[in-house]
GROMACS .gro file of C-alpha atoms in nm:
model
  342
    1UNK     CA    1   9.631  11.574   8.882
    2UNK     CA    2   9.655  11.885   8.664
    3UNK     CA    3   9.723  12.259   8.690
    4UNK     CA    4   9.430  12.490   8.615
    5UNK     CA    5   9.389  12.863   8.677
    6UNK     CA    6   9.740  12.860   8.833
    7UNK     CA    7   9.615  12.617   9.099
    8UNK     CA    8   9.671  12.242   9.112
    9UNK     CA    9   9.349  12.051   9.043
   10UNK     CA   10   9.272  11.736   9.239
   11UNK     CA   11   8.993  11.499   9.133
   12UNK     CA   12   8.811  11.326   9.417
   13UNK     CA   13   8.615  11.007   9.460
   14UNK     CA   14   8.395  11.000   9.770
   15UNK     CA   15   8.327  10.677   9.958
   16UNK     CA   16   8.028  10.700  10.191
   17UNK     CA   17   7.729  10.934  10.188
   18UNK     CA   18   7.680  11.021  10.555
   19UNK     CA   19   7.677  11.365  10.715
   20UNK     CA   20   8.054  11.412  10.732
   21UNK     CA   21   8.093  11.310  10.367
   22UNK     CA   22   7.831  11.566  10.263
   23UNK     CA   23   8.007  11.836  10.467
   24UNK     CA   24   8.339  11.748  10.305
   25UNK     CA   25   8.198  11.758   9.954
   26UNK     CA   26   8.023  12.093   9.993
   27UNK     CA   27   8.326  12.240  10.173
   28UNK     CA   28   8.611  12.159   9.937
   29UNK     CA   29   8.439  12.307   9.631
   30UNK     CA   30   8.373  12.645   9.794
   31UNK     CA   31   8.525  12.948   9.622
   32UNK     CA   32   8.793  13.094   9.850
   33UNK     CA   33   9.053  13.369   9.805
   34UNK     CA   34   9.307  13.168  10.007
   35UNK     CA   35   9.260  12.842   9.813
   36UNK     CA   36   9.578  12.646   9.746
   37UNK     CA   37   9.411  12.397   9.511
   38UNK     CA   38   9.101  12.342   9.300
   39UNK     CA   39   8.891  12.038   9.389
   40UNK     CA   40   8.657  11.845   9.160
   41UNK     CA   41   8.418  11.576   9.283
   42UNK     CA   42   8.444  11.321   9.003
   43UNK     CA   43   8.262  11.029   9.164
   44UNK     CA   44   8.057  10.928   9.465
   45UNK     CA   45   8.020  10.565   9.569
   46UNK     CA   46   7.732  10.443   9.781
   47UNK     CA   47   7.566  10.112   9.859
   48UNK     CA   48   7.243  10.297   9.779
   49UNK     CA   49   7.251  10.494   9.452
   50UNK     CA   50   6.966  10.717   9.568
   51UNK     CA   51   7.176  10.838   9.863
   52UNK     CA   52   7.467  10.913   9.633
   53UNK     CA   53   7.240  11.112   9.404
   54UNK     CA   54   7.107  11.307   9.703
   55UNK     CA   55   7.459  11.401   9.814
   56UNK     CA   56   7.550  11.520   9.465
   57UNK     CA   57   7.230  11.715   9.405
   58UNK     CA   58   7.251  11.887   9.742
   59UNK     CA   59   7.624  11.954   9.769
   60UNK     CA   60   7.785  11.965   9.424
   61UNK     CA   61   7.509  11.990   9.159
   62UNK     CA   62   7.732  12.171   8.907
   63UNK     CA   63   8.025  11.927   8.922
   64UNK     CA   64   7.892  11.662   8.679
   65UNK     CA   65   7.971  11.397   8.936
   66UNK     CA   66   7.923  11.029   8.856
   67UNK     CA   67   7.731  10.825   9.112
   68UNK     CA   68   7.816  10.457   9.148
   69UNK     CA   69   7.616  10.193   9.334
   70UNK     CA   70   7.933  10.042   9.481
   71UNK     CA   71   8.278  10.153   9.593
   72UNK     CA   72   8.484   9.950   9.346
   73UNK     CA   73   8.378  10.158   9.046
   74UNK     CA   74   8.508  10.467   9.225
   75UNK     CA   75   8.843  10.296   9.288
   76UNK     CA   76   8.863  10.190   8.923
   77UNK     CA   77   8.761  10.527   8.776
   78UNK     CA   78   9.067  10.664   8.588
   79UNK     CA   79   8.947  11.021   8.644
   80UNK     CA   80   8.975  10.989   9.023
   81UNK     CA   81   9.311  11.099   9.168
   82UNK     CA   82   9.232  11.049   9.535
   83UNK     CA   83   8.963  10.875   9.739
   84UNK     CA   84   8.808  11.031  10.048
   85UNK     CA   85   8.677  10.761  10.282
   86UNK     CA   86   8.399  10.858  10.522
   87UNK     CA   87   8.243  10.524  10.606
   88UNK     CA   88   8.200  10.393  10.966
   89UNK     CA   89   8.527  10.332  11.151
   90UNK     CA   90   8.522   9.954  11.124
   91UNK     CA   91   8.509   9.974  10.743
   92UNK     CA   92   8.810  10.203  10.706
   93UNK     CA   93   9.065   9.923  10.685
   94UNK     CA   94   8.886   9.735  10.406
   95UNK     CA   95   8.795  10.052  10.214
   96UNK     CA   96   9.152  10.181  10.233
   97UNK     CA   97   9.298   9.846  10.127
   98UNK     CA   98   9.064   9.824   9.828
   99UNK     CA   99   9.150  10.179   9.716
  100UNK     CA  100   9.525  10.144   9.770
  101UNK     CA  101   9.537   9.806   9.592
  102UNK     CA  102   9.398   9.985   9.286
  103UNK     CA  103   9.667  10.252   9.306
  104UNK     CA  104   9.455  10.532   9.448
  105UNK     CA  105   9.576  10.800   9.686
  106UNK     CA  106   9.368  10.804  10.004
  107UNK     CA  107   9.246  11.058  10.258
  108UNK     CA  108   9.062  10.862  10.527
  109UNK     CA  109   8.844  11.035  10.785
  110UNK     CA  110   8.968  10.983  11.141
  111UNK     CA  111   9.039  10.736  11.278
  112UNK     CA  112   9.246  10.577  11.003
  113UNK     CA  113   9.165  10.241  11.158
  114UNK     CA  114   9.018  10.083  11.471
  115UNK     CA  115   9.356  10.009  11.627
  116UNK     CA  116   9.729  10.037  11.561
  117UNK     CA  117   9.757   9.688  11.411
  118UNK     CA  118   9.499   9.770  11.143
  119UNK     CA  119   9.661  10.106  11.070
  120UNK     CA  120  10.005   9.947  11.034
  121UNK     CA  121   9.867   9.722  10.759
  122UNK     CA  122   9.745  10.029  10.570
  123UNK     CA  123  10.070  10.223  10.616
  124UNK     CA  124  10.277   9.929  10.494
  125UNK     CA  125  10.048   9.872  10.194
  126UNK     CA  126  10.055  10.240  10.093
  127UNK     CA  127  10.435  10.235  10.100
  128UNK     CA  128  10.442   9.915   9.895
  129UNK     CA  129  10.203  10.060   9.636
  130UNK     CA  130  10.376  10.402   9.644
  131UNK     CA  131  10.057  10.600   9.701
  132UNK     CA  132   9.968  10.893   9.927
  133UNK     CA  133   9.790  10.809  10.253
  134UNK     CA  134   9.665  11.056  10.513
  135UNK     CA  135   9.435  11.052  10.814
  136UNK     CA  136   9.167  11.322  10.805
  137UNK     CA  137   9.216  11.515  11.128
  138UNK     CA  138   9.093  11.827  10.952
  139UNK     CA  139   9.110  12.081  11.238
  140UNK     CA  140   9.488  12.042  11.249
  141UNK     CA  141   9.513  12.229  10.919
  142UNK     CA  142   9.310  12.537  11.018
  143UNK     CA  143   9.469  12.883  11.061
  144UNK     CA  144   9.370  12.884  11.429
  145UNK     CA  145   9.572  12.571  11.504
  146UNK     CA  146   9.867  12.701  11.303
  147UNK     CA  147   9.863  13.025  11.505
  148UNK     CA  148   9.824  12.833  11.832
  149UNK     CA  149  10.137  12.632  11.756
  150UNK     CA  150  10.329  12.950  11.678
  151UNK     CA  151  10.224  13.114  12.005
  152UNK     CA  152  10.330  12.812  12.211
  153UNK     CA  153  10.634  12.673  12.032
  154UNK     CA  154  10.783  12.970  11.844
  155UNK     CA  155  10.691  13.281  12.044
  156UNK     CA  156  10.675  13.093  12.378
  157UNK     CA  157  10.409  13.343  12.478
  158UNK     CA  158  10.309  13.150  12.792
  159UNK     CA  159  10.656  13.015  12.867
  160UNK     CA  160  10.709  12.652  12.959
  161UNK     CA  161  10.388  12.453  12.921
  162UNK     CA  162  10.302  12.241  13.224
  163UNK     CA  163   9.941  12.135  13.182
  164UNK     CA  164   9.674  12.104  12.912
  165UNK     CA  165   9.303  12.048  12.968
  166UNK     CA  166   9.083  11.943  12.674
  167UNK     CA  167   8.720  11.830  12.678
  168UNK     CA  168   8.515  11.710  12.382
  169UNK     CA  169   8.160  11.638  12.485
  170UNK     CA  170   7.847  11.575  12.280
  171UNK     CA  171   7.492  11.539  12.404
  172UNK     CA  172   7.381  11.239  12.197
  173UNK     CA  173   7.079  11.132  12.406
  174UNK     CA  174   7.204  10.775  12.383
  175UNK     CA  175   6.919  10.615  12.575
  176UNK     CA  176   6.675  10.718  12.300
  177UNK     CA  177   6.886  10.602  12.004
  178UNK     CA  178   6.783  10.281  11.827
  179UNK     CA  179   6.987   9.971  11.902
  180UNK     CA  180   7.130   9.967  11.547
  181UNK     CA  181   7.270  10.323  11.575
  182UNK     CA  182   7.641  10.354  11.493
  183UNK     CA  183   7.692  10.514  11.832
  184UNK     CA  184   7.562  10.203  12.006
  185UNK     CA  185   7.747   9.945  11.798
  186UNK     CA  186   8.074   9.804  11.939
  187UNK     CA  187   8.160   9.676  11.591
  188UNK     CA  188   8.175  10.025  11.441
  189UNK     CA  189   8.403  10.210  11.682
  190UNK     CA  190   8.339  10.455  11.963
  191UNK     CA  191   8.358  10.810  12.090
  192UNK     CA  192   8.724  10.804  12.192
  193UNK     CA  193   8.810  10.738  11.825
  194UNK     CA  194   8.562  11.000  11.703
  195UNK     CA  195   8.714  11.275  11.915
  196UNK     CA  196   9.076  11.185  11.849
  197UNK     CA  197   9.220  11.271  12.190
  198UNK     CA  198   9.589  11.351  12.177
  199UNK     CA  199   9.859  11.593  12.281
  200UNK     CA  200  10.204  11.528  12.136
  201UNK     CA  201  10.426  11.248  12.012
  202UNK     CA  202  10.650  11.205  12.320
  203UNK     CA  203  10.566  10.877  12.493
  204UNK     CA  204  10.373  10.955  12.814
  205UNK     CA  205  10.263  10.737  13.101
  206UNK     CA  206   9.887  10.684  13.091
  207UNK     CA  207   9.615  10.681  13.353
  208UNK     CA  208   9.262  10.630  13.225
  209UNK     CA  209   8.906  10.555  13.323
  210UNK     CA  210   8.613  10.474  13.098
  211UNK     CA  211   8.243  10.435  13.163
  212UNK     CA  212   8.154  10.143  12.936
  213UNK     CA  213   7.792  10.032  12.898
  214UNK     CA  214   7.703   9.744  12.661
  215UNK     CA  215   8.040   9.780  12.488
  216UNK     CA  216   7.999  10.157  12.447
  217UNK     CA  217   8.240  10.412  12.596
  218UNK     CA  218   7.995  10.677  12.714
  219UNK     CA  219   8.260  10.876  12.903
  220UNK     CA  220   8.641  10.860  12.894
  221UNK     CA  221   8.899  11.043  13.105
  222UNK     CA  222   9.271  11.026  13.035
  223UNK     CA  223   9.573  11.171  13.216
  224UNK     CA  224   9.897  11.173  13.018
  225UNK     CA  225  10.215  11.242  13.218
  226UNK     CA  226  10.521  11.331  13.013
  227UNK     CA  227  10.882  11.263  13.112
  228UNK     CA  228  11.137  11.538  13.170
  229UNK     CA  229  11.263  11.783  13.430
  230UNK     CA  230  10.957  12.007  13.395
  231UNK     CA  231  10.630  11.847  13.515
  232UNK     CA  232  10.385  11.816  13.225
  233UNK     CA  233  10.041  11.663  13.205
  234UNK     CA  234   9.757  11.643  12.959
  235UNK     CA  235   9.409  11.595  13.105
  236UNK     CA  236   9.180  11.482  12.825
  237UNK     CA  237   8.812  11.394  12.848
  238UNK     CA  238   8.530  11.303  12.613
  239UNK     CA  239   8.163  11.223  12.659
  240UNK     CA  240   7.846  11.140  12.472
  241UNK     CA  241   7.630  11.259  12.762
  242UNK     CA  242   7.687  11.635  12.780
  243UNK     CA  243   7.795  11.900  12.529
  244UNK     CA  244   8.122  12.075  12.597
  245UNK     CA  245   8.104  12.443  12.693
  246UNK     CA  246   8.238  12.689  12.433
  247UNK     CA  247   8.569  12.716  12.620
  248UNK     CA  248   8.693  12.360  12.576
  249UNK     CA  249   9.072  12.390  12.606
  250UNK     CA  250   9.311  12.549  12.854
  251UNK     CA  251   9.690  12.542  12.817
  252UNK     CA  252   9.885  12.652  13.124
  253UNK     CA  253  10.243  12.777  13.118
  254UNK     CA  254  10.500  12.946  13.337
  255UNK     CA  255  10.406  13.292  13.203
  256UNK     CA  256  10.030  13.256  13.159
  257UNK     CA  257   9.762  13.051  12.992
  258UNK     CA  258   9.586  13.011  12.659
  259UNK     CA  259   9.212  12.943  12.630
  260UNK     CA  260   9.058  12.805  12.311
  261UNK     CA  261   8.685  12.824  12.248
  262UNK     CA  262   8.428  12.782  11.974
  263UNK     CA  263   8.076  12.670  11.897
  264UNK     CA  264   8.214  12.314  11.922
  265UNK     CA  265   8.548  12.155  12.001
  266UNK     CA  266   8.560  12.054  11.635
  267UNK     CA  267   8.503  12.416  11.526
  268UNK     CA  268   8.730  12.640  11.735
  269UNK     CA  269   8.723  13.010  11.653
  270UNK     CA  270   8.887  13.206  11.938
  271UNK     CA  271   9.220  13.210  12.121
  272UNK     CA  272   9.260  13.412  12.440
  273UNK     CA  273   9.606  13.464  12.590
  274UNK     CA  274   9.617  13.552  12.960
  275UNK     CA  275   9.944  13.676  13.110
  276UNK     CA  276  10.065  13.628  13.466
  277UNK     CA  277  10.231  13.968  13.437
  278UNK     CA  278   9.947  14.204  13.532
  279UNK     CA  279  10.106  14.487  13.333
  280UNK     CA  280  10.018  14.298  13.014
  281UNK     CA  281   9.663  14.291  12.882
  282UNK     CA  282   9.488  13.975  12.781
  283UNK     CA  283   9.496  13.916  12.405
  284UNK     CA  284   9.205  13.779  12.206
  285UNK     CA  285   9.242  13.640  11.853
  286UNK     CA  286   8.938  13.554  11.641
  287UNK     CA  287   8.934  13.323  11.342
  288UNK     CA  288   8.654  13.279  11.095
  289UNK     CA  289   8.622  13.099  10.765
  290UNK     CA  290   8.349  12.988  10.530
  291UNK     CA  291   8.213  12.639  10.566
  292UNK     CA  292   8.364  12.392  10.808
  293UNK     CA  293   8.727  12.409  10.697
  294UNK     CA  294   8.772  12.063  10.548
  295UNK     CA  295   8.929  12.232  10.246
  296UNK     CA  296   9.246  12.311  10.443
  297UNK     CA  297   9.333  11.940  10.470
  298UNK     CA  298   9.218  11.884  10.109
  299UNK     CA  299   9.456  12.160   9.993
  300UNK     CA  300   9.738  12.001  10.195
  301UNK     CA  301   9.673  11.665  10.029
  302UNK     CA  302   9.669  11.827   9.684
  303UNK     CA  303  10.004  12.000   9.738
  304UNK     CA  304  10.161  11.681   9.871
  305UNK     CA  305  10.044  11.478   9.572
  306UNK     CA  306  10.153  11.749   9.326
  307UNK     CA  307  10.502  11.742   9.478
  308UNK     CA  308  10.527  11.365   9.485
  309UNK     CA  309  10.501  11.327   9.863
  310UNK     CA  310  10.333  11.016  10.002
  311UNK     CA  311  10.300  11.145  10.358
  312UNK     CA  312  10.188  11.474  10.512
  313UNK     CA  313  10.427  11.664  10.738
  314UNK     CA  314  10.156  11.814  10.963
  315UNK     CA  315  10.012  11.470  11.039
  316UNK     CA  316  10.270  11.208  10.939
  317UNK     CA  317  10.168  10.844  10.939
  318UNK     CA  318  10.409  10.776  11.224
  319UNK     CA  319  10.201  11.009  11.439
  320UNK     CA  320   9.879  10.838  11.334
  321UNK     CA  321  10.031  10.506  11.445
  322UNK     CA  322  10.149  10.663  11.770
  323UNK     CA  323   9.805  10.801  11.850
  324UNK     CA  324   9.628  10.474  11.777
  325UNK     CA  325   9.878  10.294  11.999
  326UNK     CA  326   9.795  10.545  12.274
  327UNK     CA  327   9.424  10.481  12.218
  328UNK     CA  328   9.484  10.105  12.236
  329UNK     CA  329   9.655  10.153  12.572
  330UNK     CA  330   9.376  10.377  12.703
  331UNK     CA  331   9.115  10.119  12.605
  332UNK     CA  332   9.317   9.839  12.765
  333UNK     CA  333   9.321  10.031  13.093
  334UNK     CA  334   8.954  10.127  13.066
  335UNK     CA  335   8.839   9.779  12.970
  336UNK     CA  336   8.697   9.877  12.630
  337UNK     CA  337   8.749   9.599  12.375
  338UNK     CA  338   8.658   9.613  12.006
  339UNK     CA  339   8.580   9.295  11.809
  340UNK     CA  340   8.868   9.387  11.575
  341UNK     CA  341   9.122   9.369  11.862
  342UNK     CA  342   9.131   8.989  11.830
   0.00000   0.00000   0.00000
């Protein structure tokens, strides 16, 4: 990693050539006035060279990116500082292990692994090899989420929070997908891992229900009840059968509520604060940015690596393990079993 134009420069190797990988590549090289780092795509690894070439030509044609016909050459490339892994869920463990064993820093698209046991192996290996490891929950790094946390936890604008509703629904038309689709393969991981349901790191009690068809979780509903004197619940749902409405989150507190909306739950752009006190007007905050916003997490990774940190404070590995343990418990209640669970 080097310093260039007063910004740290991070050199990336990309593993996988699917849609999310192409979004990530095009996003992190965008020119931005608020950039905290400069990102270079040094290598792309794909099982099919032609797909790697397509990703480079479409998303980073001026980067002089090398395309390899396997992942190992990316891991072994001395010009790659960090590997971004965007393969199907079930491959994350092996891909991360291979990269970490070769001394590479890793940003792995969510989920880090299929279950907590797999993720613990990766966390322990990263510590042993003294490399940076981070799960790619990219929306956590956006300005909207930062402002939301300030409103709730610093300004206490809606007082004591008692209930949170979140829905993440996609209309995937599952019945018409081919049988070999990732979304219909129990071996590759499911929607509850795609959406990354979660609320906070305090251990809650869990009630859950899942509609599982042929090993697929089409719909999941989770109620998290948190301990303490003040009643608190998180009601979290996800679906592959119907797209979430623009207003996908509501946070209720003793002094009012906060609504979060956007063109998708993965692309929020508006916060509305509603006060119980009728003398106060509702407040609306809009957030916009170029691209998807993957560059916020890429910048965070760059600054961590520059400063010698092996873990990210906004999404520490302990929280990743906590969330996967929660997911394991939800699946146990709902009856959803992955082949990797043993």
